[in-house]
Every structure is written in C-alpha cells, then in structure tokens.
Amino acid sequence: KAGVTQTPRYLIKTRGQQVTLSCSPISGHRSVSWYQQTPGQGLQFLFEYFSETQRNKGNFPGRFSGRQFSNSRSEMNVSTLELGDSALYLCASSSTSGNLLEKLFFGSGTQLSVL
Amino acid sequence: AQSVTQLGSHVSVSEGALVLLRCNYSSSVPPYLFWYVQYPNQGLQLLLKYTTGATLVKGINGFEAEFKKSETSFHLTKPSAHMSDAAEYFCAVSEGSASKIIFGSGTRLSIRP
C-alpha cells in the first residue's frame, strides 16, 4: 500500500508569489491534515479536511487555504508569500472513518523556501 | 483550547541510560495523548497513544508513557537508550475523534556513545 505522497519535495519561490502544494493520502483514507514545521515554532496545525469539508482549522491568516477533492487528494495554497512562510509543510492522512484518534500517517513533506 | 508543552528542546543521554522526555498538556476535556517520532528527512511516525483505559501505555521500540491526570503529564520513557533512538520526539493532544491534533514544539534526543 503506497504511503502519503507529497509533491513537490522542494520548492523555491519569491515574496509575493503564490504556491500550491499537493498531498495524496493513503488509499481509503478520508481525512487529510496539514502542518507547518519550522525550527522556531515547531509543528503548527493548519487545517484538516474530511470528505471534502474543512473540519478543523488552526490560527493561520487567510492567505493559507486548502481544499480536498472527491478522491481525498488535498491541496493547500499560500498566496502573497512572505519570508516567514519558509517551512516544511507536512501532510498527514488518517482513517477511513474520519476518527482522528487513529494513527496519523505523515508524508515526507514539501520544503518551501521563500526568497 | 488544548495545548502541549514539552520541557527541554534538547536532551542528551548516554547509550544504555534511561530516556525521559517530558510532556505536559492542557485540555478542557479528558485528553487523548500521543507521542510521535521524526527521523531526519522523514515524516512523523506514531510511537504510542493514550485514549482510554490503562494509564501506562506501551509503544514501539521499547518506549512507554504514563498518563497522570493529577499532574497533567504524559512523559515518555525508555529504560535503555540505543543509538538508533536519536531523533526528534513530539508530544500531541486531541480532544476527540473529530478534533484537531495539536503538537508540542518537540524534543531532540541525542545519544552519546
């Protein structure tokens, strides 16, 4: 069974640009969560989607958005990039039932650098 | 709102020594608690979790953690450290099956030969 796949693995953008990151969950998983990981702030929760609906949201500005498709694949978008958006963005999938107490399976992340 | 505090951003122990990584949580309801491990250039992997029942939870690779409600703690221990345990460890909390999982800031564990 394939794991959680995130693309691209690395991305370099400049300030003011926008970026879209993609996450393909494990087959059958219906919940996808996104996290931002930085050395200073650690792992911060962005949002979680279940069956195409945003079910949970973290405390990030509106420049950060996401969506989930009917096949459970998810994308997150960051508009008007700032230097502080440089981070490793991790996606995690969980569960056929939407129970987040089941194990989260993480992808290897997308490393975004904003210049 | 739930939150997690990990005491010590870096812990160093000798090979064969006891590993103790500290985690305290805050939650308005009975919490569900997790420990995840991240090896370099990889995503996180679940070590163990507490949902209900026995407060001493055993996980993979010889790790265990004890839920202590009176102390709002969920410390991670391993009796004897191995070089392969060197990694970053994250404690996390959730308030329910449909609630977001909030992670602590992480503790980097180093093992001295």
Tab-separated table of C-alpha atoms in Angstrom:
chain	number	residue	atom	x	y	z
A	1	LYS	CA	0.000	0.000	0.000
A	2	ALA	CA	1.512	3.332	-1.019
A	3	GLY	CA	2.144	5.880	1.731
A	4	VAL	CA	1.234	9.535	1.856
A	5	THR	CA	2.704	11.308	-1.140
A	6	GLN	CA	3.525	14.987	-1.151
A	7	THR	CA	4.601	16.940	-4.203
A	8	PRO	CA	6.783	18.709	-4.920
A	9	ARG	CA	9.513	17.740	-2.471
A	10	TYR	CA	11.265	21.102	-2.724
A	11	LEU	CA	10.038	24.488	-3.874
A	12	ILE	CA	11.666	27.894	-4.153
A	13	LYS	CA	9.504	30.973	-4.545
A	14	THR	CA	9.911	34.720	-4.156
A	15	ARG	CA	7.984	37.071	-1.909
A	16	GLY	CA	4.569	37.985	-3.225
A	17	GLN	CA	4.138	34.845	-5.291
A	18	GLN	CA	1.604	32.149	-4.567
A	19	VAL	CA	2.180	28.418	-4.234
A	20	THR	CA	0.134	25.231	-4.329
A	21	LEU	CA	1.225	22.060	-2.569
A	22	SER	CA	-0.308	18.657	-3.167
A	23	CYS	CA	-0.957	15.678	-0.912
A	24	SER	CA	-2.214	12.233	-1.901
A	25	PRO	CA	-3.338	10.283	1.163
A	26	ILE	CA	-3.158	6.558	1.695
A	27	SER	CA	-5.785	4.804	-0.363
A	28	GLY	CA	-9.095	4.760	1.502
A	29	HIS	CA	-8.151	7.454	3.989
A	30	ARG	CA	-10.667	10.280	4.077
A	31	SER	CA	-9.033	12.707	6.482
A	32	VAL	CA	-6.108	14.907	5.487
A	33	SER	CA	-4.378	17.291	7.900
A	34	TRP	CA	-1.760	19.904	7.105
A	35	TYR	CA	1.004	21.151	9.393
A	36	GLN	CA	3.703	23.782	9.077
A	37	GLN	CA	7.044	22.853	10.643
A	38	THR	CA	9.707	25.465	11.393
A	39	PRO	CA	12.733	25.357	13.717
A	40	GLY	CA	11.361	28.188	15.845
A	41	GLN	CA	7.667	27.319	16.044
A	42	GLY	CA	7.742	23.548	15.748
A	43	LEU	CA	4.708	21.821	14.234
A	44	GLN	CA	1.723	24.094	13.840
A	45	PHE	CA	-1.682	22.843	12.734
A	46	LEU	CA	-3.030	24.485	9.593
A	47	PHE	CA	-6.286	22.679	8.782
A	48	GLU	CA	-7.918	19.308	8.410
A	49	TYR	CA	-10.267	18.097	5.707
A	50	PHE	CA	-12.633	15.180	5.866
A	51	SER	CA	-14.819	14.135	2.950
A	52	GLU	CA	-14.129	17.378	1.078
A	53	THR	CA	-15.115	19.589	4.034
A	54	GLN	CA	-12.812	21.592	6.250
A	55	ARG	CA	-13.467	20.151	9.679
A	56	ASN	CA	-10.780	21.828	11.776
A	57	LYS	CA	-8.766	24.995	11.356
A	58	GLY	CA	-5.664	26.397	13.004
A	59	ASN	CA	-4.707	30.010	13.642
A	60	PHE	CA	-3.197	30.977	10.322
A	61	PRO	CA	-4.088	34.025	8.207
A	62	GLY	CA	-6.463	33.760	5.288
A	63	ARG	CA	-3.511	33.620	2.884
A	64	PHE	CA	-3.366	29.937	3.771
A	65	SER	CA	-6.172	27.904	2.260
A	66	GLY	CA	-6.840	24.355	1.278
A	67	ARG	CA	-9.261	22.027	-0.344
A	68	GLN	CA	-9.950	18.338	-0.706
A	69	PHE	CA	-11.169	16.548	-3.775
A	70	SER	CA	-13.607	13.684	-4.087
A	71	ASN	CA	-10.718	11.192	-4.298
A	72	SER	CA	-9.427	12.573	-0.950
A	73	ARG	CA	-6.390	14.218	-2.506
A	74	SER	CA	-5.761	17.593	-0.946
A	75	GLU	CA	-4.067	20.805	-1.935
A	76	MET	CA	-3.010	23.754	0.135
A	77	ASN	CA	-2.409	27.183	-1.286
A	78	VAL	CA	-0.448	30.081	0.127
A	79	SER	CA	-0.954	33.430	-1.541
A	80	THR	CA	1.227	36.533	-1.307
A	81	LEU	CA	4.172	34.619	0.102
A	82	GLU	CA	6.219	36.121	2.925
A	83	LEU	CA	9.738	35.234	4.035
A	84	GLY	CA	8.288	33.752	7.213
A	85	ASP	CA	6.344	31.185	5.198
A	86	SER	CA	9.573	29.296	4.570
A	87	ALA	CA	8.989	25.952	6.236
A	88	LEU	CA	8.488	22.244	5.837
A	89	TYR	CA	4.819	21.607	5.104
A	90	LEU	CA	3.671	18.194	6.255
A	91	CYS	CA	0.536	16.393	5.256
A	92	ALA	CA	-0.949	13.529	7.253
A	93	SER	CA	-3.771	11.190	6.393
A	94	SER	CA	-5.894	9.167	8.721
A	95	SER	CA	-8.687	6.732	8.775
A	96	THR	CA	-11.388	5.501	6.555
A	97	SER	CA	-13.880	6.560	9.225
A	98	GLY	CA	-12.638	10.051	9.983
A	99	ASN	CA	-11.580	9.153	13.502
A	100	LEU	CA	-8.519	11.266	14.185
A	101	LEU	CA	-7.621	9.162	17.210
A	102	GLU	CA	-6.426	6.543	14.799
A	103	LYS	CA	-2.859	6.742	13.650
A	104	LEU	CA	-1.798	9.689	11.525
A	105	PHE	CA	0.362	8.720	8.570
A	106	PHE	CA	2.701	11.508	7.554
A	107	GLY	CA	4.268	12.284	4.214
A	108	SER	CA	7.882	13.388	3.912
A	109	GLY	CA	6.814	16.985	3.386
A	110	THR	CA	7.352	19.809	0.961
A	111	GLN	CA	10.251	22.104	1.828
A	112	LEU	CA	9.257	25.633	0.792
A	113	SER	CA	11.855	28.373	0.633
A	114	VAL	CA	10.721	31.954	0.090
A	115	LEU	CA	13.419	34.337	-1.120
B	1	ALA	CA	-8.220	25.159	23.852
B	2	GLN	CA	-5.831	22.289	24.142
B	3	SER	CA	-2.077	22.777	24.215
B	4	VAL	CA	1.096	20.828	24.851
B	5	THR	CA	4.357	21.861	26.489
B	6	GLN	CA	7.496	19.809	26.059
B	7	LEU	CA	10.145	20.609	28.634
B	8	GLY	CA	13.603	20.692	27.113
B	9	SER	CA	14.164	21.263	23.422
B	10	HIS	CA	17.246	19.037	23.538
B	11	VAL	CA	18.009	16.026	25.714
B	12	SER	CA	21.267	14.108	25.593
B	13	VAL	CA	21.798	10.725	27.251
B	14	SER	CA	24.444	8.025	27.121
B	15	GLU	CA	23.789	4.781	25.301
B	16	GLY	CA	22.196	2.358	27.760
B	17	ALA	CA	20.920	5.124	30.040
B	18	LEU	CA	17.322	5.919	30.876
B	19	VAL	CA	15.477	8.176	28.455
B	20	LEU	CA	12.931	10.595	29.924
B	21	LEU	CA	11.181	13.135	27.716
B	22	ARG	CA	8.711	15.402	29.469
B	23	CYS	CA	5.291	16.479	28.234
B	24	ASN	CA	2.568	18.443	29.978
B	25	TYR	CA	-0.791	19.163	28.438
B	26	SER	CA	-3.721	21.480	28.856
B	27	SER	CA	-7.203	20.411	27.880
B	28	SER	CA	-10.738	21.399	28.838
B	29	VAL	CA	-11.954	17.822	28.419
B	30	PRO	CA	-10.364	14.408	29.060
B	31	PRO	CA	-7.483	14.409	26.607
B	32	TYR	CA	-6.221	11.925	24.125
B	33	LEU	CA	-2.432	11.933	24.055
B	34	PHE	CA	0.204	10.821	21.580
B	35	TRP	CA	3.935	10.588	21.110
B	36	TYR	CA	5.361	10.764	17.603
B	37	VAL	CA	8.969	10.418	16.442
B	38	GLN	CA	10.610	12.090	13.470
B	39	TYR	CA	13.847	10.791	11.996
B	40	PRO	CA	15.915	13.132	9.784
B	41	ASN	CA	14.317	13.946	6.439
B	42	GLN	CA	11.258	11.866	7.201
B	43	GLY	CA	7.690	12.433	8.290
B	44	LEU	CA	6.455	11.617	11.773
B	45	GLN	CA	5.657	8.110	12.998
B	46	LEU	CA	3.369	7.182	15.874
B	47	LEU	CA	5.205	5.745	18.895
B	48	LEU	CA	2.223	5.310	21.202
B	49	LYS	CA	-1.088	6.814	22.195
B	50	TYR	CA	-3.398	7.061	25.185
B	51	THR	CA	-7.122	7.184	24.542
B	52	THR	CA	-8.877	5.462	27.442
B	53	GLY	CA	-8.212	2.674	29.895
B	54	ALA	CA	-4.812	1.764	31.286
B	55	THR	CA	-2.753	4.838	32.041
B	56	LEU	CA	0.584	3.154	31.296
B	57	VAL	CA	0.876	2.818	27.562
B	58	LYS	CA	3.479	0.731	25.792
B	59	GLY	CA	4.633	1.654	22.324
B	60	ILE	CA	7.082	0.570	19.683
B	61	ASN	CA	10.855	0.341	20.087
B	62	GLY	CA	10.636	-0.182	23.869
B	63	PHE	CA	9.099	3.202	24.675
B	64	GLU	CA	6.293	3.724	27.139
B	65	ALA	CA	4.408	6.673	28.616
B	66	GLU	CA	2.195	7.175	31.624
B	67	PHE	CA	-0.862	9.393	31.694
B	68	LYS	CA	-1.053	11.230	35.031
B	69	LYS	CA	-4.204	13.303	35.225
B	70	SER	CA	-3.292	14.917	38.558
B	71	GLU	CA	-0.050	16.209	37.073
B	72	THR	CA	-1.441	16.822	33.559
B	73	SER	CA	1.576	14.940	32.260
B	74	PHE	CA	2.365	12.276	29.692
B	75	HIS	CA	6.111	11.707	29.960
B	76	LEU	CA	7.872	9.315	27.582
B	77	THR	CA	10.441	6.846	28.904
B	78	LYS	CA	12.702	4.079	27.710
B	79	PRO	CA	14.828	2.082	30.170
B	80	SER	CA	17.913	1.803	27.988
B	81	ALA	CA	18.776	4.191	25.157
B	82	HIS	CA	20.061	2.920	21.850
B	83	MET	CA	21.944	4.904	19.226
B	84	SER	CA	19.047	4.407	16.817
B	85	ASP	CA	16.764	6.353	19.196
B	86	ALA	CA	18.390	9.631	18.173
B	87	ALA	CA	15.553	11.641	16.624
B	88	GLU	CA	13.045	14.401	17.344
B	89	TYR	CA	10.107	13.462	19.552
B	90	PHE	CA	6.764	15.211	19.583
B	91	CYS	CA	4.025	15.003	22.174
B	92	ALA	CA	0.497	15.754	20.944
B	93	VAL	CA	-3.005	16.195	22.345
B	94	SER	CA	-6.510	15.914	20.953
B	95	GLU	CA	-9.922	16.495	22.456
B	96	GLY	CA	-11.877	13.961	20.462
B	97	SER	CA	-12.165	11.705	17.480
B	98	ALA	CA	-13.019	14.603	15.167
B	99	SER	CA	-10.812	17.188	16.854
B	100	LYS	CA	-7.556	18.517	15.559
B	101	ILE	CA	-4.319	17.125	16.953
B	102	ILE	CA	-2.030	19.750	18.440
B	103	PHE	CA	1.695	19.022	18.679
B	104	GLY	CA	4.280	20.286	21.111
B	105	SER	CA	7.418	22.035	19.937
B	106	GLY	CA	9.468	18.840	20.000
B	107	THR	CA	12.464	17.476	21.891
B	108	ARG	CA	15.595	16.474	20.066
B	109	LEU	CA	17.119	13.361	21.623
B	110	SER	CA	20.847	12.765	21.201
B	111	ILE	CA	22.586	9.561	22.277
B	112	ARG	CA	26.228	9.648	23.392
B	113	PRO	CA	28.322	6.531	22.702
